[in-house]
CSV table of C-alpha atoms in Angstrom, one decimal:
chain,number,residue,atom,x,y,z
A,7,MET,CA,-41.7,-82.9,-48.4
A,8,GLY,CA,-41.6,-86.0,-50.5
A,9,LYS,CA,-40.3,-88.1,-47.6
A,10,THR,CA,-41.9,-91.4,-46.8
A,11,ILE,CA,-41.6,-94.0,-44.0
A,12,ILE,CA,-42.3,-97.7,-44.0
A,13,GLU,CA,-44.9,-98.9,-41.6
A,14,PRO,CA,-44.0,-102.3,-40.1
A,15,ALA,CA,-46.4,-105.2,-40.7
A,16,ARG,CA,-48.6,-106.2,-37.8
A,17,GLU,CA,-51.5,-108.4,-37.0
A,18,ILE,CA,-54.9,-106.9,-36.8
A,19,ARG,CA,-57.5,-108.4,-34.5
A,20,VAL,CA,-60.9,-109.2,-36.1
A,21,LEU,CA,-63.5,-107.8,-33.7
A,22,TRP,CA,-66.6,-109.3,-35.5
A,23,ALA,CA,-67.5,-111.4,-38.5
A,24,ALA,CA,-70.7,-110.1,-40.2
A,25,ASP,CA,-72.8,-110.8,-43.3
A,26,VAL,CA,-72.8,-107.1,-44.1
A,27,ALA,CA,-70.5,-104.3,-43.0
A,28,VAL,CA,-71.5,-100.6,-43.6
A,29,VAL,CA,-68.9,-97.9,-43.3
A,30,GLY,CA,-70.3,-94.4,-42.6
A,31,GLY,CA,-73.4,-93.7,-40.4
A,32,GLY,CA,-74.7,-90.7,-42.3
A,33,PRO,CA,-78.1,-90.8,-44.1
A,34,ALA,CA,-77.0,-93.4,-46.6
A,35,GLY,CA,-75.1,-95.6,-44.2
A,36,LEU,CA,-77.9,-95.5,-41.5
A,37,ALA,CA,-80.5,-96.6,-44.1
A,38,ALA,CA,-78.2,-99.3,-45.5
A,39,ALA,CA,-77.5,-100.8,-42.1
A,40,VAL,CA,-81.2,-100.7,-41.0
A,41,ALA,CA,-82.4,-102.2,-44.3
A,42,SER,CA,-79.7,-104.9,-44.2
A,43,ALA,CA,-80.5,-106.0,-40.7
A,44,ARG,CA,-84.3,-105.9,-41.3
A,45,ASN,CA,-83.7,-108.2,-44.2
A,46,GLY,CA,-82.1,-110.8,-42.0
A,47,ALA,CA,-78.4,-110.0,-42.5
A,48,ASP,CA,-76.0,-109.9,-39.5
A,49,THR,CA,-75.0,-106.3,-39.9
A,50,VAL,CA,-72.2,-104.0,-38.5
A,51,LEU,CA,-72.2,-100.2,-38.8
A,52,VAL,CA,-68.9,-98.4,-38.4
A,53,GLU,CA,-69.1,-94.6,-37.8
A,54,ARG,CA,-66.2,-92.2,-37.1
A,55,TYR,CA,-68.2,-89.7,-35.0
A,56,GLY,CA,-70.0,-90.2,-31.7
A,57,HIS,CA,-73.4,-90.0,-33.3
A,58,LEU,CA,-75.3,-91.1,-36.4
A,59,GLY,CA,-76.8,-88.9,-39.1
A,60,GLY,CA,-73.7,-87.4,-40.7
A,61,MET,CA,-74.5,-84.1,-42.4
A,62,ALA,CA,-78.1,-84.2,-41.2
A,63,THR,CA,-76.9,-84.1,-37.5
A,64,GLY,CA,-73.2,-83.2,-37.1
A,65,GLY,CA,-73.3,-81.2,-40.3
A,66,LEU,CA,-76.4,-79.3,-39.2
A,67,VAL,CA,-78.0,-79.7,-42.6
A,68,ILE,CA,-81.4,-79.4,-40.9
A,69,LEU,CA,-83.6,-79.7,-44.0
A,70,ILE,CA,-84.7,-82.9,-45.8
A,71,MET,CA,-85.3,-81.4,-49.2
A,72,PRO,CA,-88.1,-82.4,-51.6
A,73,MET,CA,-89.4,-85.8,-51.1
A,74,SER,CA,-92.2,-85.0,-53.6
A,75,ASP,CA,-92.4,-83.6,-57.1
A,76,ALA,CA,-94.3,-80.4,-58.0
A,77,ASP,CA,-97.5,-82.4,-58.6
A,78,GLY,CA,-97.5,-83.5,-55.0
A,79,ARG,CA,-96.5,-87.1,-55.8
A,80,GLN,CA,-94.2,-88.5,-53.1
A,81,GLN,CA,-91.1,-90.0,-54.7
A,82,ILE,CA,-88.9,-90.6,-51.6
A,83,ALA,CA,-90.6,-92.7,-48.9
A,84,GLY,CA,-89.5,-96.0,-47.2
A,85,ILE,CA,-87.0,-95.4,-44.4
A,86,CYS,CA,-86.9,-91.7,-45.2
A,87,GLN,CA,-90.6,-91.4,-44.5
A,88,GLU,CA,-90.2,-93.5,-41.4
A,89,ILE,CA,-87.6,-91.1,-40.1
A,90,VAL,CA,-90.0,-88.2,-40.7
A,91,GLU,CA,-92.8,-90.0,-38.9
A,92,ARG,CA,-90.6,-90.7,-35.9
A,93,LEU,CA,-89.5,-87.1,-35.7
A,94,ASP,CA,-93.2,-86.0,-35.9
A,95,ALA,CA,-94.0,-88.3,-33.0
A,96,LYS,CA,-91.4,-86.4,-30.9
A,97,GLY,CA,-92.6,-83.0,-32.1
A,98,ALA,CA,-89.2,-82.4,-33.8
A,99,ALA,CA,-90.2,-81.7,-37.4
A,100,VAL,CA,-92.0,-79.0,-39.4
A,101,HIS,CA,-93.4,-79.8,-42.9
A,102,PRO,CA,-96.4,-79.5,-45.1
A,103,VAL,CA,-99.2,-82.0,-44.5
A,104,THR,CA,-100.2,-84.4,-47.2
A,105,ALA,CA,-103.2,-82.4,-48.3
A,106,GLU,CA,-101.0,-79.4,-49.1
A,107,LEU,CA,-98.6,-81.2,-51.4
A,108,GLY,CA,-99.0,-80.0,-55.0
A,109,SER,CA,-101.2,-77.1,-53.9
A,110,ALA,CA,-100.9,-73.9,-55.9
A,111,ASP,CA,-102.8,-71.9,-53.3
A,112,ALA,CA,-101.0,-68.6,-52.9
A,113,THR,CA,-101.5,-68.4,-49.2
A,114,ARG,CA,-100.0,-71.9,-48.5
A,115,VAL,CA,-97.1,-71.3,-51.0
A,116,ASP,CA,-96.3,-68.0,-49.3
A,117,PHE,CA,-96.5,-69.5,-45.9
A,118,TRP,CA,-93.9,-72.1,-46.6
A,119,LEU,CA,-91.7,-69.9,-48.6
A,120,SER,CA,-91.8,-67.4,-45.7
A,121,ARG,CA,-89.5,-69.7,-43.8
A,122,GLY,CA,-86.8,-68.4,-46.2
A,123,CYS,CA,-86.3,-71.7,-48.2
A,124,ARG,CA,-87.3,-71.8,-51.8
A,125,PHE,CA,-87.3,-75.6,-51.8
A,126,PHE,CA,-90.7,-75.6,-50.2
A,127,ALA,CA,-92.3,-74.6,-53.5
A,128,GLN,CA,-91.5,-75.9,-56.9
A,129,GLU,CA,-93.2,-74.4,-60.0
A,130,GLY,CA,-95.4,-72.4,-57.6
A,131,ARG,CA,-96.7,-75.5,-55.8
A,132,VAL,CA,-96.0,-76.8,-52.3
A,133,THR,CA,-93.6,-79.7,-52.0
A,134,LEU,CA,-92.7,-82.0,-49.1
A,135,ASN,CA,-89.6,-80.6,-47.4
A,136,VAL,CA,-88.9,-81.3,-43.7
A,137,LEU,CA,-87.2,-79.0,-41.2
A,138,PHE,CA,-86.1,-81.0,-38.1
A,139,ASP,CA,-84.2,-80.9,-34.8
A,140,PRO,CA,-80.8,-82.6,-35.4
A,141,GLU,CA,-80.4,-83.5,-31.7
A,142,ILE,CA,-83.7,-85.4,-31.7
A,143,LEU,CA,-82.7,-87.0,-35.0
A,144,LYS,CA,-79.6,-88.5,-33.4
A,145,CYS,CA,-81.8,-90.2,-30.8
A,146,VAL,CA,-84.3,-91.4,-33.5
A,147,LEU,CA,-81.5,-93.0,-35.5
A,148,ASN,CA,-80.1,-94.7,-32.5
A,149,ASP,CA,-83.5,-96.2,-31.8
A,150,MET,CA,-83.8,-97.4,-35.4
A,151,VAL,CA,-80.4,-99.1,-35.4
A,152,GLU,CA,-80.9,-100.7,-32.0
A,153,GLU,CA,-84.4,-102.0,-32.9
A,154,ALA,CA,-83.1,-103.5,-36.1
A,155,GLY,CA,-80.4,-105.4,-34.3
A,156,VAL,CA,-77.4,-103.6,-36.0
A,157,LYS,CA,-74.1,-103.9,-34.2
A,158,LEU,CA,-72.9,-100.3,-33.9
A,159,LEU,CA,-69.4,-99.1,-33.6
A,160,LEU,CA,-69.1,-95.3,-33.0
A,161,HIS,CA,-65.8,-93.4,-32.7
A,162,SER,CA,-64.4,-95.9,-35.3
A,163,TRP,CA,-62.9,-94.5,-38.4
A,164,GLY,CA,-62.9,-96.9,-41.4
A,165,SER,CA,-59.5,-96.7,-42.9
A,166,ARG,CA,-59.4,-99.3,-45.7
A,167,ALA,CA,-61.3,-102.2,-47.2
A,168,LEU,CA,-60.0,-105.7,-46.7
A,169,ILE,CA,-59.4,-107.0,-50.2
A,170,GLU,CA,-58.0,-110.2,-51.7
A,171,GLY,CA,-57.7,-110.2,-55.5
A,172,ASP,CA,-60.8,-108.4,-56.7
A,173,ARG,CA,-63.0,-109.3,-53.7
A,174,VAL,CA,-63.7,-107.2,-50.7
A,175,GLY,CA,-63.9,-109.1,-47.4
A,176,GLY,CA,-64.5,-106.4,-44.8
A,177,VAL,CA,-63.0,-103.2,-43.3
A,178,VAL,CA,-60.1,-102.1,-41.2
A,179,PHE,CA,-60.8,-99.3,-38.8
A,180,GLU,CA,-59.0,-97.1,-36.3
A,181,SER,CA,-60.3,-96.6,-32.8
A,182,LYS,CA,-59.4,-96.0,-29.2
A,183,SER,CA,-59.2,-99.8,-29.0
A,184,GLY,CA,-56.5,-99.7,-31.7
A,185,ARG,CA,-56.6,-100.9,-35.2
A,186,LEU,CA,-59.3,-103.5,-35.6
A,187,ALA,CA,-61.1,-105.3,-38.4
A,188,VAL,CA,-64.6,-106.5,-39.2
A,189,THR,CA,-64.9,-109.2,-41.9
A,190,SER,CA,-68.0,-109.3,-44.1
A,191,ARG,CA,-69.5,-111.0,-47.1
A,192,VAL,CA,-70.6,-107.6,-48.5
A,193,LEU,CA,-69.2,-104.1,-47.7
A,194,VAL,CA,-71.3,-101.0,-48.2
A,195,ASP,CA,-69.3,-97.8,-48.7
A,196,ALA,CA,-71.4,-95.0,-47.3
A,197,THR,CA,-68.5,-92.7,-46.4
A,198,GLY,CA,-69.5,-90.0,-48.7
A,199,ASP,CA,-65.9,-89.6,-50.0
A,200,GLY,CA,-65.7,-93.2,-51.3
A,201,ASP,CA,-62.9,-94.0,-48.9
A,202,MET,CA,-63.6,-97.8,-49.0
A,203,PHE,CA,-63.9,-98.2,-52.8
A,204,ALA,CA,-60.8,-96.0,-53.3
A,205,SER,CA,-58.8,-98.2,-50.9
A,206,ALA,CA,-60.0,-101.3,-52.7
A,207,GLY,CA,-58.8,-100.1,-56.0
A,208,ALA,CA,-62.1,-99.4,-57.6
A,209,GLU,CA,-62.2,-96.8,-60.4
A,210,PHE,CA,-63.5,-93.3,-59.5
A,211,ASP,CA,-63.6,-89.7,-60.6
A,212,ALA,CA,-62.6,-86.9,-58.1
A,213,SER,CA,-62.6,-84.0,-60.6
A,214,LEU,CA,-64.6,-81.0,-59.6
A,215,ASP,CA,-66.0,-78.2,-61.7
A,216,PRO,CA,-65.5,-74.9,-59.7
A,217,SER,CA,-68.7,-73.5,-61.1
A,218,ILE,CA,-70.9,-76.2,-59.5
A,219,ARG,CA,-72.2,-76.0,-55.9
A,220,SER,CA,-70.8,-79.3,-54.9
A,221,SER,CA,-67.3,-77.9,-55.5
A,222,THR,CA,-67.7,-75.8,-52.4
A,223,MET,CA,-67.6,-76.7,-48.7
A,224,ALA,CA,-69.5,-75.3,-45.8
A,225,LEU,CA,-69.4,-74.7,-42.1
A,226,VAL,CA,-73.0,-73.8,-41.2
A,227,PHE,CA,-74.2,-72.3,-37.9
A,228,ARG,CA,-77.4,-71.4,-36.0
A,229,VAL,CA,-78.5,-68.2,-34.3
A,230,GLY,CA,-81.3,-68.2,-31.7
A,231,ASN,CA,-83.6,-65.7,-30.1
A,232,VAL,CA,-84.4,-64.1,-33.4
A,233,ASP,CA,-87.6,-62.2,-34.0
A,234,PHE,CA,-88.2,-63.7,-37.4
A,235,GLU,CA,-91.5,-61.8,-37.9
A,236,ALA,CA,-89.7,-58.5,-37.5
A,237,LEU,CA,-87.1,-59.7,-40.0
A,238,ARG,CA,-89.7,-60.7,-42.5
A,239,ALA,CA,-91.6,-57.4,-42.1
A,240,PHE,CA,-88.4,-55.6,-42.8
A,241,GLN,CA,-87.7,-57.7,-45.9
A,242,ARG,CA,-91.2,-57.0,-47.3
A,243,ALA,CA,-91.4,-53.3,-46.4
A,244,GLU,CA,-87.9,-52.3,-47.3
A,245,PRO,CA,-86.5,-54.7,-49.9
A,246,GLY,CA,-84.0,-52.2,-51.2
A,247,ASP,CA,-82.6,-51.5,-47.7
A,248,PHE,CA,-82.4,-55.3,-47.1
A,249,ALA,CA,-80.6,-55.9,-50.3
A,250,HIS,CA,-78.1,-53.1,-49.5
A,251,LEU,CA,-77.4,-54.8,-46.1
A,252,MET,CA,-76.9,-58.2,-47.7
A,253,ALA,CA,-74.5,-56.6,-50.2
A,254,GLU,CA,-72.6,-55.0,-47.4
A,255,ILE,CA,-72.2,-58.2,-45.4
A,256,GLU,CA,-71.0,-60.0,-48.5
A,257,GLY,CA,-68.4,-57.4,-49.0
A,258,LEU,CA,-67.2,-57.9,-45.5
A,259,GLY,CA,-66.8,-61.6,-46.2
A,260,GLY,CA,-69.9,-62.8,-44.3
A,261,HIS,CA,-72.9,-65.0,-45.3
A,262,THR,CA,-76.4,-64.0,-46.5
A,263,MET,CA,-78.1,-67.4,-47.0
A,264,PHE,CA,-80.4,-68.2,-44.1
A,265,ILE,CA,-83.7,-69.9,-43.3
A,266,ARG,CA,-85.9,-70.3,-40.3
A,267,THR,CA,-85.5,-73.7,-38.6
A,268,TRP,CA,-88.2,-75.9,-37.1
A,269,ARG,CA,-88.1,-73.4,-34.2
A,270,GLU,CA,-89.8,-70.1,-34.7
A,271,ASP,CA,-86.9,-68.1,-33.1
A,272,MET,CA,-83.9,-69.8,-34.6
A,273,VAL,CA,-82.2,-69.1,-37.9
A,274,TRP,CA,-79.8,-71.4,-39.8
A,275,PHE,CA,-77.0,-69.8,-41.9
A,276,ASN,CA,-75.5,-71.6,-44.8
A,277,SER,CA,-72.1,-70.9,-46.3
A,278,ASN,CA,-70.1,-71.6,-49.5
A,279,LEU,CA,-66.3,-71.8,-49.2
A,280,PRO,CA,-64.9,-72.4,-52.7
A,281,GLY,CA,-61.5,-73.6,-54.0
A,282,LEU,CA,-60.9,-76.3,-51.3
A,283,ASP,CA,-60.5,-80.0,-51.5
A,284,GLY,CA,-62.6,-82.2,-49.1
A,285,LEU,CA,-59.9,-85.0,-49.4
A,286,ASN,CA,-57.1,-82.6,-48.2
A,287,SER,CA,-56.7,-82.4,-44.4
A,288,GLU,CA,-55.1,-78.9,-44.6
A,289,ASP,CA,-58.1,-77.6,-46.6
A,290,LEU,CA,-60.5,-79.2,-44.1
A,291,THR,CA,-58.6,-77.4,-41.3
A,292,ARG,CA,-58.9,-74.2,-43.2
A,293,VAL,CA,-62.7,-74.6,-43.5
A,294,GLU,CA,-63.0,-74.9,-39.7
A,295,VAL,CA,-60.8,-71.9,-39.0
A,296,GLU,CA,-61.9,-69.6,-41.8
A,297,GLY,CA,-65.5,-70.7,-41.4
A,298,ARG,CA,-65.7,-69.6,-37.8
A,299,LYS,CA,-64.1,-66.2,-38.7
A,300,LYS,CA,-66.8,-65.7,-41.3
A,301,MET,CA,-69.5,-66.8,-38.8
A,302,LEU,CA,-68.5,-64.1,-36.3
A,303,ILE,CA,-68.4,-61.4,-39.1
A,304,THR,CA,-71.9,-62.5,-40.1
A,305,TYR,CA,-73.3,-62.8,-36.6
A,306,ASP,CA,-71.9,-59.4,-35.4
A,307,PHE,CA,-73.2,-57.6,-38.5
A,308,PHE,CA,-76.7,-59.1,-38.3
A,309,LYS,CA,-77.0,-58.4,-34.6
A,310,LYS,CA,-76.0,-54.7,-35.1
A,311,HIS,CA,-77.8,-53.9,-38.3
A,312,VAL,CA,-80.6,-56.3,-39.3
A,313,PRO,CA,-84.0,-56.0,-37.7
A,314,GLY,CA,-85.0,-59.0,-35.7
A,315,PHE,CA,-81.4,-59.9,-34.6
A,316,ALA,CA,-80.8,-57.3,-31.9
A,317,LYS,CA,-81.3,-59.8,-29.0
A,318,SER,CA,-80.1,-62.8,-30.9
A,319,VAL,CA,-77.5,-65.3,-29.5
A,320,LEU,CA,-75.1,-67.6,-31.3
A,321,VAL,CA,-76.2,-71.2,-30.7
A,322,ASP,CA,-73.6,-73.4,-32.4
A,323,THR,CA,-71.5,-74.3,-35.5
A,324,ALA,CA,-71.6,-77.6,-37.2
A,325,SER,CA,-69.3,-80.2,-35.6
A,326,GLN,CA,-68.8,-81.7,-39.1
A,327,VAL,CA,-67.5,-79.9,-42.1
A,328,GLY,CA,-69.9,-79.8,-45.1
A,329,VAL,CA,-68.1,-81.5,-47.9
A,330,ARG,CA,-70.4,-81.4,-50.9
A,331,GLY,CA,-68.4,-83.3,-53.5
A,332,SER,CA,-65.3,-85.5,-53.8
A,333,ARG,CA,-64.8,-89.0,-55.1
A,334,ARG,CA,-67.5,-90.5,-57.3
A,335,LEU,CA,-67.5,-94.2,-58.1
A,336,THR,CA,-67.1,-95.2,-61.8
A,337,GLY,CA,-69.7,-98.0,-61.7
A,338,GLU,CA,-71.5,-100.3,-64.0
A,339,TYR,CA,-73.6,-97.3,-65.0
A,340,VAL,CA,-72.7,-93.6,-64.7
A,341,ILE,CA,-75.6,-91.3,-64.2
A,342,THR,CA,-75.0,-88.3,-66.5
A,343,GLU,CA,-76.4,-84.8,-67.1
A,344,LYS,CA,-78.2,-86.2,-70.1
A,345,ASP,CA,-80.0,-88.7,-67.9
A,346,VAL,CA,-81.1,-85.8,-65.6
A,347,HIS,CA,-82.5,-83.7,-68.5
A,348,THR,CA,-84.2,-86.6,-70.3
A,349,GLY,CA,-85.5,-88.5,-67.3
A,350,THR,CA,-84.0,-91.8,-68.4
A,351,VAL,CA,-86.0,-94.6,-66.8
A,352,HIS,CA,-83.8,-97.6,-66.1
A,353,PRO,CA,-85.0,-101.2,-65.8
A,354,ASP,CA,-83.1,-101.6,-62.5
A,355,THR,CA,-84.2,-98.3,-61.0
A,356,ILE,CA,-84.0,-98.4,-57.2
A,357,ALA,CA,-84.8,-94.8,-56.3
A,358,ILE,CA,-86.6,-91.8,-57.8
A,359,VAL,CA,-85.3,-88.4,-56.8
A,360,PRO,CA,-87.1,-85.1,-57.4
A,361,ALA,CA,-84.8,-83.2,-59.7
A,362,ARG,CA,-85.8,-79.5,-59.9
A,363,GLN,CA,-85.0,-78.5,-56.3
A,364,TRP,CA,-81.7,-76.9,-57.6
A,365,ALA,CA,-82.4,-76.2,-61.2
A,366,PRO,CA,-86.0,-75.4,-62.3
A,367,ARG,CA,-84.9,-75.5,-65.9
A,368,ILE,CA,-84.2,-79.2,-65.9
A,369,GLY,CA,-86.4,-80.9,-68.4
A,370,ALA,CA,-87.4,-84.0,-66.4
A,371,PRO,CA,-89.1,-83.7,-63.0
A,372,VAL,CA,-87.3,-86.6,-61.4
A,373,ILE,CA,-84.0,-88.6,-61.7
A,374,TYR,CA,-84.1,-92.4,-61.8
A,375,VAL,CA,-81.2,-94.0,-60.0
A,376,PRO,CA,-80.2,-97.5,-61.3
A,377,TYR,CA,-78.8,-100.2,-59.1
A,378,ARG,CA,-75.8,-100.4,-61.4
A,379,ALA,CA,-74.8,-96.9,-60.2
A,380,LEU,CA,-74.1,-98.5,-56.8
A,381,VAL,CA,-71.9,-101.4,-58.2
A,382,PRO,CA,-68.2,-100.9,-59.0
A,383,LYS,CA,-67.0,-102.0,-62.4
A,384,LYS,CA,-64.6,-104.7,-61.3
A,385,ILE,CA,-64.4,-105.0,-57.5
A,386,GLU,CA,-66.8,-107.6,-56.0
A,387,ASN,CA,-68.7,-107.7,-52.8
A,388,LEU,CA,-68.8,-103.9,-52.6
A,389,LEU,CA,-71.6,-101.4,-53.0
A,390,ALA,CA,-71.5,-97.6,-52.8
A,391,ALA,CA,-74.4,-95.5,-51.5
A,392,GLY,CA,-74.8,-91.8,-51.0
A,393,ARG,CA,-73.1,-89.0,-52.7
A,394,CYS,CA,-70.2,-91.2,-53.8
A,395,LEU,CA,-72.4,-93.1,-56.2
A,396,SER,CA,-71.5,-93.5,-59.9
A,397,SER,CA,-72.5,-90.2,-61.5
A,398,ASP,CA,-71.0,-87.2,-63.3
A,399,GLN,CA,-70.7,-84.0,-61.2
A,400,PHE,CA,-73.8,-82.4,-62.6
A,401,ALA,CA,-76.0,-85.4,-61.7
A,402,ASN,CA,-74.1,-85.8,-58.4
A,403,ASP,CA,-74.9,-82.3,-57.4
A,404,LEU,CA,-78.6,-83.1,-57.6
A,405,LEU,CA,-78.4,-86.6,-56.0
A,406,SER,CA,-76.3,-85.7,-52.9
A,407,PRO,CA,-78.9,-84.3,-50.5
A,408,ILE,CA,-80.2,-86.2,-47.5
A,409,GLN,CA,-83.4,-87.7,-48.9
A,410,SER,CA,-81.6,-89.1,-52.0
A,411,CYS,CA,-78.9,-90.6,-49.8
A,412,VAL,CA,-81.4,-92.3,-47.6
A,413,ALA,CA,-83.2,-93.9,-50.6
A,414,MET,CA,-79.9,-95.1,-52.1
A,415,GLY,CA,-78.8,-96.4,-48.7
A,416,GLU,CA,-82.0,-98.4,-48.2
A,417,ALA,CA,-81.5,-99.9,-51.7
A,418,ALA,CA,-77.8,-100.8,-51.0
A,419,GLY,CA,-78.5,-102.4,-47.6
A,420,THR,CA,-81.5,-104.4,-49.0
A,421,ALA,CA,-79.4,-105.5,-51.9
A,422,ALA,CA,-76.5,-106.6,-49.7
A,423,ALA,CA,-78.8,-108.7,-47.5
A,424,LEU,CA,-80.5,-110.3,-50.5
A,425,ALA,CA,-77.1,-111.1,-52.0
A,426,VAL,CA,-76.0,-112.8,-48.8
A,427,ALA,CA,-79.2,-114.8,-48.6
A,428,ALA,CA,-79.0,-115.9,-52.2
A,429,ALA,CA,-75.2,-116.6,-52.0
A,430,VAL,CA,-74.4,-114.4,-55.0
A,431,ILE,CA,-72.2,-111.5,-55.5
A,432,PRO,CA,-74.1,-108.1,-55.5
A,433,ARG,CA,-73.3,-107.6,-59.2
A,434,LEU,CA,-75.4,-110.7,-60.0
A,435,LEU,CA,-78.3,-110.0,-57.8
A,436,ASP,CA,-81.8,-110.3,-59.3
A,437,THR,CA,-82.8,-106.6,-59.6
A,438,GLY,CA,-86.4,-107.6,-60.0
A,439,LEU,CA,-86.3,-109.2,-56.6
A,440,LEU,CA,-84.6,-106.1,-55.2
A,441,ARG,CA,-87.2,-103.8,-56.6
A,442,ARG,CA,-90.1,-105.9,-55.3
A,443,ARG,CA,-88.5,-106.0,-51.9
A,444,LEU,CA,-88.0,-102.2,-51.9
A,445,ALA,CA,-91.6,-101.6,-52.9
A,446,ALA,CA,-92.8,-104.0,-50.1
A,447,GLN,CA,-90.7,-101.9,-47.7
A,448,GLY,CA,-92.6,-98.7,-48.7
A,449,ALA,CA,-89.9,-97.3,-51.1
A,450,VAL,CA,-91.1,-95.8,-54.4
A,451,VAL,CA,-89.8,-97.5,-57.6
A,452,PRO,CA,-91.3,-97.5,-61.1
A,453,ALA,CA,-93.9,-100.2,-61.8
């Protein structure tokens, strides 16, 4: 409409003063908060939903994708590995054992690919992917935050960074208790959409290439009581008939991308909804409404026509829309498509990410993430972690999955705590010290 109103000035109560405030409790924010607190910083974590985990829990993205390269070398460890081990202890994860990693044994490769997910094998060899129970993961993440001594604020939506000049000093958030603030010496933006750095005036790029996966959004769902063996037998015995059914459901506007979950009788359906903006509330509403229409079309069709689904039941849809791409920080270093193809190794590398899970034709097996990609160009006392890191869209598409975000979050939280301890702004932190600390914590960084 073009009409505006003026909001009257008001005082905002400061709820807590912290060394480090983390906004966003998804994979990156959870890891940042835990790493920060474990490194001695008084840490607050602000999360808009009623649970931690972000896309891994509320978004029902129930797969931690390759933590190892095709040779079986584990590249993502640290807090991400700890999460897997805690899930294992509760019987809430399915993944290859260490001895299988890098194996080209056709039986093992076929076994893992039979779950319907191509990520379990790269270049014909088994890689470390983890299917997990998102409800148990919520509990695991609560335990990690509580044990680390993080002050947690759920149902609290970070609305803007507190900034004076070029320095960030905390966050303002909306809640049932009203508009409140947390002051901090370092703020970590783990919102996924870069809400904090955008509000602080940091440079960013929000352009999206419609041909790239991260330009689409998703509303995923789960179907239970599926006879997956009957489904697999049909796929193998009648590949032509199966392909015909998939073409038919696509023509009806439904979805065909599915995998077996950690449960033998449950199937997870993915979706791609193009042409929408994750920063637009009307488009987000459309995903919720249209996504459920497409879900019903898909479920009804599979139940009636696809072997294995006759007695199936609809379990749930994600409580959180899957936004795959939006703002990307313009940081001290921008990770580019060229970096991805050449495998550029940076002296300040803080994470190594297997690169070929999406595009086998990529020249380098891994992507090296420099600390500078978490640091804004001009704004001080602010770090970004997760899919809003400094990268072009091609690189961002490969760096946005869960395992990458956990690794970046651990680095950002550790850096924030070390900067506070050394009384320096994060931009001037000794990256050698940061890399040594990450290695001591079990993270993988180049020697």
